[in-house]
Amino acid sequence: RKEVEQDPGPFNVPEGATVAFNCTYSNSASQSFFWYRQDCRKEPKLLMSVYSSGNEDGRFTAQLNRASQYISLLIRDSKLSDSATYLCVVNNAGNMLTFGGGTRLMVKP
Amino acid sequence: DGGITQSPKYLFRKEGQNVTLSCEQNLNHDAMYWYRQDPGQGLRLIYYSQIVNDFQKGDIAEGYSVSREKKESFPLTVTSAQKNPTAFYLCASTKRQGGDYYGYTFGSGTRLTVV
């Protein structure tokens, strides 16, 4: 079983739609959690950290469920520019980041 | 502006040849990392270094070597022992604050192709 699992997609949604991605992780001792965005042939860039109480940044909302070892990302009012691959990232002890395989989002006009 | 610079952007390697990928940062970050990404896959850790003159193997270190002689530099050598080196290589760094590390920053990557 992979340490961090994501549905690879692609998720094809129309502009303005709400879309949610999920991620599960296997290490119950994982300490911190992130969503990164990666555009085609580019490096990953931090989208947002994920906190236990849930957190929001504009149209993006992240949730963490430690009991179920589950992380989610919700994107409201999707824009064409949101098209990218979204990587679920888990930080274990010693600051080793473990990356999920990514979920590809395509927003259509 | 501070950042991480990887070079070259594209690299072609012949069978049996060693090549070195450069990674330089001027962020005064303590730790540096090398990841490999294959198409449609997540990033896998090759090597990391948390302090000058020290480095540790990651999950897929076989066929690779690194050095950390300066805080700013963490070059990766892909040796002929690496049988499937075609991939996208990403360097990252992060600063230590107290006992924790924060703020991973990635370079723009090197795309290595075996010809």
mmCIF file of C-alpha atoms in Angstrom:
data_model
loop_
_atom_site.group_PDB
_atom_site.id
_atom_site.type_symbol
_atom_site.label_atom_id
_atom_site.label_comp_id
_atom_site.label_asym_id
_atom_site.label_seq_id
_atom_site.Cartn_x
_atom_site.Cartn_y
_atom_site.Cartn_z
ATOM 1 C CA ARG A 1 0.000 0.000 0.000
ATOM 2 C CA LYS A 2 1.329 3.457 -0.920
ATOM 3 C CA GLU A 3 1.991 5.856 1.962
ATOM 4 C CA VAL A 4 -0.097 8.596 0.380
ATOM 5 C CA GLU A 5 -2.872 7.656 -2.023
ATOM 6 C CA GLN A 6 -4.839 9.848 -4.379
ATOM 7 C CA ASP A 7 -7.274 9.260 -7.210
ATOM 8 C CA PRO A 8 -5.226 10.173 -10.315
ATOM 9 C CA GLY A 9 -8.294 11.494 -12.178
ATOM 10 C CA PRO A 10 -8.557 13.342 -14.455
ATOM 11 C CA PHE A 11 -11.425 15.297 -13.030
ATOM 12 C CA ASN A 12 -13.070 17.191 -15.895
ATOM 13 C CA VAL A 13 -15.317 19.985 -14.625
ATOM 14 C CA PRO A 14 -16.959 23.065 -16.170
ATOM 15 C CA GLU A 15 -15.952 26.547 -15.123
ATOM 16 C CA GLY A 16 -17.762 27.606 -11.971
ATOM 17 C CA ALA A 17 -18.157 24.068 -10.646
ATOM 18 C CA THR A 18 -17.175 22.899 -7.179
ATOM 19 C CA VAL A 19 -14.768 19.981 -7.100
ATOM 20 C CA ALA A 20 -13.300 17.970 -4.218
ATOM 21 C CA PHE A 21 -10.185 15.818 -4.051
ATOM 22 C CA ASN A 22 -9.422 13.262 -1.384
ATOM 23 C CA CYS A 23 -6.240 11.750 -0.111
ATOM 24 C CA THR A 24 -5.482 9.016 2.429
ATOM 25 C CA TYR A 25 -2.212 8.442 4.263
ATOM 26 C CA SER A 26 -0.962 5.330 6.022
ATOM 27 C CA ASN A 27 1.423 6.672 8.686
ATOM 28 C CA SER A 28 -0.597 7.569 11.783
ATOM 29 C CA ALA A 29 2.442 9.437 13.166
ATOM 30 C CA SER A 30 2.424 11.938 10.276
ATOM 31 C CA GLN A 31 2.792 15.418 11.635
ATOM 32 C CA SER A 32 1.815 17.949 9.015
ATOM 33 C CA PHE A 33 -0.043 18.011 5.754
ATOM 34 C CA PHE A 34 -0.064 20.084 2.620
ATOM 35 C CA TRP A 35 -1.570 20.485 -0.798
ATOM 36 C CA TYR A 36 0.831 21.383 -3.600
ATOM 37 C CA ARG A 37 -0.105 22.415 -7.105
ATOM 38 C CA GLN A 38 1.978 21.271 -10.074
ATOM 39 C CA ASP A 39 1.519 22.644 -13.572
ATOM 40 C CA CYS A 40 2.551 20.559 -16.562
ATOM 41 C CA ARG A 41 6.348 20.152 -16.720
ATOM 42 C CA LYS A 42 6.876 22.565 -13.828
ATOM 43 C CA GLU A 43 7.949 22.226 -10.211
ATOM 44 C CA PRO A 44 5.367 21.757 -7.414
ATOM 45 C CA LYS A 45 4.328 24.890 -5.548
ATOM 46 C CA LEU A 46 2.747 25.046 -2.119
ATOM 47 C CA LEU A 47 -0.983 25.713 -2.378
ATOM 48 C CA MET A 48 -1.873 25.507 1.304
ATOM 49 C CA SER A 49 -1.123 23.764 4.551
ATOM 50 C CA VAL A 50 -3.846 21.621 6.091
ATOM 51 C CA TYR A 51 -4.786 22.110 9.725
ATOM 52 C CA SER A 52 -6.826 19.852 11.999
ATOM 53 C CA SER A 53 -9.538 22.472 12.380
ATOM 54 C CA GLY A 54 -9.809 22.916 8.619
ATOM 55 C CA ASN A 55 -8.719 26.035 6.827
ATOM 56 C CA GLU A 56 -9.764 28.175 3.932
ATOM 57 C CA ASP A 57 -7.875 30.349 1.481
ATOM 58 C CA GLY A 58 -10.187 32.127 -0.898
ATOM 59 C CA ARG A 59 -11.913 29.522 -3.048
ATOM 60 C CA PHE A 60 -9.880 26.680 -1.534
ATOM 61 C CA THR A 61 -10.799 24.761 1.612
ATOM 62 C CA ALA A 62 -8.670 22.022 3.148
ATOM 63 C CA GLN A 63 -9.799 19.509 5.769
ATOM 64 C CA LEU A 64 -7.924 16.934 7.830
ATOM 65 C CA ASN A 65 -9.405 13.933 9.596
ATOM 66 C CA ARG A 66 -6.655 12.359 11.698
ATOM 67 C CA ALA A 67 -8.860 9.532 12.969
ATOM 68 C CA SER A 68 -9.559 8.381 9.417
ATOM 69 C CA GLN A 69 -6.152 9.503 8.080
ATOM 70 C CA TYR A 70 -7.879 11.430 5.361
ATOM 71 C CA ILE A 71 -7.239 14.852 3.790
ATOM 72 C CA SER A 72 -9.448 16.759 1.399
ATOM 73 C CA LEU A 73 -9.265 19.811 -0.844
ATOM 74 C CA LEU A 74 -12.385 21.620 -2.044
ATOM 75 C CA ILE A 75 -12.237 24.135 -4.870
ATOM 76 C CA ARG A 76 -15.253 26.379 -5.349
ATOM 77 C CA ASP A 77 -16.119 28.383 -8.458
ATOM 78 C CA SER A 78 -13.455 26.616 -10.562
ATOM 79 C CA LYS A 79 -11.453 28.760 -12.982
ATOM 80 C CA LEU A 80 -9.701 27.668 -16.153
ATOM 81 C CA SER A 81 -6.437 28.582 -14.418
ATOM 82 C CA ASP A 82 -7.109 25.966 -11.728
ATOM 83 C CA SER A 83 -6.284 23.248 -14.279
ATOM 84 C CA ALA A 84 -3.239 21.461 -12.857
ATOM 85 C CA THR A 85 -2.216 18.414 -10.868
ATOM 86 C CA TYR A 86 -2.829 18.630 -7.134
ATOM 87 C CA LEU A 87 -0.389 16.748 -4.921
ATOM 88 C CA CYS A 88 -1.276 15.622 -1.425
ATOM 89 C CA VAL A 89 1.850 15.817 0.736
ATOM 90 C CA VAL A 90 2.504 14.423 4.193
ATOM 91 C CA ASN A 91 5.380 15.416 6.462
ATOM 92 C CA ASN A 92 6.611 12.625 8.709
ATOM 93 C CA ALA A 93 9.169 12.794 11.504
ATOM 94 C CA GLY A 94 12.481 14.286 10.428
ATOM 95 C CA ASN A 95 10.752 16.545 7.932
ATOM 96 C CA MET A 96 10.589 13.976 5.156
ATOM 97 C CA LEU A 97 7.887 14.916 2.695
ATOM 98 C CA THR A 98 6.001 12.005 1.145
ATOM 99 C CA PHE A 99 4.065 12.839 -2.007
ATOM 100 C CA GLY A 100 0.927 11.304 -3.382
ATOM 101 C CA GLY A 101 0.796 10.561 -7.098
ATOM 102 C CA GLY A 102 -1.379 13.610 -7.719
ATOM 103 C CA THR A 103 -4.899 14.260 -8.952
ATOM 104 C CA ARG A 104 -5.254 15.903 -12.319
ATOM 105 C CA LEU A 105 -7.906 18.608 -12.694
ATOM 106 C CA MET A 106 -9.081 19.960 -16.028
ATOM 107 C CA VAL A 107 -11.489 22.892 -15.960
ATOM 108 C CA LYS A 108 -13.348 23.384 -19.239
ATOM 109 C CA PRO A 109 -15.010 26.559 -20.540
ATOM 110 C CA ASP B 1 15.815 37.538 -5.384
ATOM 111 C CA GLY B 2 16.423 34.403 -3.378
ATOM 112 C CA GLY B 3 15.654 31.029 -4.797
ATOM 113 C CA ILE B 4 16.893 27.669 -5.986
ATOM 114 C CA THR B 5 18.564 27.330 -9.341
ATOM 115 C CA GLN B 6 18.793 23.995 -11.098
ATOM 116 C CA SER B 7 20.847 23.482 -14.212
ATOM 117 C CA PRO B 8 20.714 22.437 -16.893
ATOM 118 C CA LYS B 9 16.999 22.539 -17.662
ATOM 119 C CA TYR B 10 17.340 19.688 -20.164
ATOM 120 C CA LEU B 11 20.081 17.044 -20.208
ATOM 121 C CA PHE B 12 20.735 14.148 -22.523
ATOM 122 C CA ARG B 13 22.855 11.220 -21.381
ATOM 123 C CA LYS B 14 24.352 8.438 -23.376
ATOM 124 C CA GLU B 15 24.238 4.876 -22.083
ATOM 125 C CA GLY B 16 27.003 4.230 -19.569
ATOM 126 C CA GLN B 17 27.755 7.906 -18.959
ATOM 127 C CA ASN B 18 27.767 9.703 -15.619
ATOM 128 C CA VAL B 19 26.110 13.116 -15.500
ATOM 129 C CA THR B 20 25.877 15.738 -12.756
ATOM 130 C CA LEU B 21 22.847 17.910 -12.075
ATOM 131 C CA SER B 22 23.471 21.215 -10.348
ATOM 132 C CA CYS B 23 21.387 22.674 -7.514
ATOM 133 C CA GLU B 24 22.281 25.994 -5.900
ATOM 134 C CA GLN B 25 20.252 28.003 -3.350
ATOM 135 C CA ASN B 26 20.766 31.462 -1.888
ATOM 136 C CA LEU B 27 17.977 31.212 0.664
ATOM 137 C CA ASN B 28 20.311 30.296 3.524
ATOM 138 C CA HIS B 29 18.333 27.068 3.882
ATOM 139 C CA ASP B 30 19.824 24.314 5.984
ATOM 140 C CA ALA B 31 18.383 21.201 4.366
ATOM 141 C CA MET B 32 18.398 20.209 0.719
ATOM 142 C CA TYR B 33 16.715 17.357 -1.101
ATOM 143 C CA TRP B 34 16.682 15.578 -4.447
ATOM 144 C CA TYR B 35 13.495 14.055 -5.814
ATOM 145 C CA ARG B 36 12.746 12.120 -8.950
ATOM 146 C CA GLN B 37 9.393 12.281 -10.749
ATOM 147 C CA ASP B 38 8.313 9.851 -13.460
ATOM 148 C CA PRO B 39 5.360 10.628 -15.765
ATOM 149 C CA GLY B 40 2.049 10.438 -13.908
ATOM 150 C CA GLN B 41 3.831 9.640 -10.656
ATOM 151 C CA GLY B 42 4.476 11.413 -7.403
ATOM 152 C CA LEU B 43 7.905 12.557 -6.253
ATOM 153 C CA ARG B 44 10.294 10.011 -4.785
ATOM 154 C CA LEU B 45 13.175 10.978 -2.503
ATOM 155 C CA ILE B 46 16.667 10.150 -3.771
ATOM 156 C CA TYR B 47 18.988 11.814 -1.217
ATOM 157 C CA TYR B 48 18.795 14.543 1.369
ATOM 158 C CA SER B 49 21.200 16.634 3.430
ATOM 159 C CA GLN B 50 20.366 18.462 6.624
ATOM 160 C CA ILE B 51 23.835 19.883 7.235
ATOM 161 C CA VAL B 52 27.039 20.547 5.329
ATOM 162 C CA ASN B 53 29.262 17.491 4.820
ATOM 163 C CA ASP B 54 26.448 15.108 5.727
ATOM 164 C CA PHE B 55 23.778 13.434 3.628
ATOM 165 C CA GLN B 56 21.409 10.488 3.846
ATOM 166 C CA LYS B 57 19.899 8.053 1.357
ATOM 167 C CA GLY B 58 16.270 8.394 0.472
ATOM 168 C CA ASP B 59 13.960 5.737 -0.905
ATOM 169 C CA ILE B 60 15.631 5.302 -4.307
ATOM 170 C CA ALA B 61 19.330 6.157 -3.824
ATOM 171 C CA GLU B 62 20.777 3.298 -5.872
ATOM 172 C CA GLY B 63 22.655 4.560 -8.924
ATOM 173 C CA TYR B 64 22.933 8.107 -7.591
ATOM 174 C CA SER B 65 25.515 10.024 -5.561
ATOM 175 C CA VAL B 66 25.593 13.458 -3.939
ATOM 176 C CA SER B 67 27.902 15.821 -2.075
ATOM 177 C CA ARG B 68 27.291 18.744 0.258
ATOM 178 C CA GLU B 69 30.562 20.633 0.541
ATOM 179 C CA LYS B 70 28.846 24.014 0.799
ATOM 180 C CA LYS B 71 25.547 25.030 2.362
ATOM 181 C CA GLU B 72 24.413 26.551 -0.921
ATOM 182 C CA SER B 73 25.136 23.619 -3.199
ATOM 183 C CA PHE B 74 23.868 20.015 -3.439
ATOM 184 C CA PRO B 75 24.845 18.445 -6.788
ATOM 185 C CA LEU B 76 23.418 15.078 -7.842
ATOM 186 C CA THR B 77 25.385 12.643 -9.991
ATOM 187 C CA VAL B 78 23.437 10.086 -11.981
ATOM 188 C CA THR B 79 25.842 7.202 -12.481
ATOM 189 C CA SER B 80 25.911 4.470 -15.104
ATOM 190 C CA ALA B 81 24.585 2.123 -12.403
ATOM 191 C CA GLN B 82 21.206 3.850 -12.618
ATOM 192 C CA LYS B 83 19.509 1.712 -15.278
ATOM 193 C CA ASN B 84 16.456 3.853 -15.907
ATOM 194 C CA PRO B 85 17.499 7.468 -15.360
ATOM 195 C CA THR B 86 15.048 9.178 -17.727
ATOM 196 C CA ALA B 87 12.912 11.345 -15.437
ATOM 197 C CA PHE B 88 12.245 14.846 -14.115
ATOM 198 C CA TYR B 89 14.632 15.689 -11.261
ATOM 199 C CA LEU B 90 13.654 18.245 -8.648
ATOM 200 C CA CYS B 91 15.828 19.840 -5.991
ATOM 201 C CA ALA B 92 14.257 21.382 -2.886
ATOM 202 C CA SER B 93 15.450 23.164 0.229
ATOM 203 C CA THR B 94 14.021 24.131 3.565
ATOM 204 C CA LYS B 95 15.089 26.162 6.584
ATOM 205 C CA ARG B 96 15.375 24.785 10.092
ATOM 206 C CA GLN B 97 13.626 26.751 12.832
ATOM 207 C CA GLY B 98 13.955 25.249 16.255
ATOM 208 C CA GLY B 99 13.580 21.516 15.829
ATOM 209 C CA ASP B 100 11.414 21.674 12.739
ATOM 210 C CA TYR B 101 11.828 22.458 9.075
ATOM 211 C CA TYR B 102 9.498 24.761 7.228
ATOM 212 C CA GLY B 103 8.762 26.032 3.805
ATOM 213 C CA TYR B 104 9.942 23.655 1.122
ATOM 214 C CA THR B 105 11.078 25.560 -1.968
ATOM 215 C CA PHE B 106 11.614 23.714 -5.224
ATOM 216 C CA GLY B 107 13.900 24.463 -8.118
ATOM 217 C CA SER B 108 12.440 24.447 -11.623
ATOM 218 C CA GLY B 109 13.777 20.982 -12.348
ATOM 219 C CA THR B 110 16.072 19.176 -14.776
ATOM 220 C CA ARG B 111 14.598 16.868 -17.379
ATOM 221 C CA LEU B 112 17.065 14.028 -18.037
ATOM 222 C CA THR B 113 16.733 11.797 -21.076
ATOM 223 C CA VAL B 114 18.878 8.797 -21.997
ATOM 224 C CA VAL B 115 19.693 8.652 -25.710
#
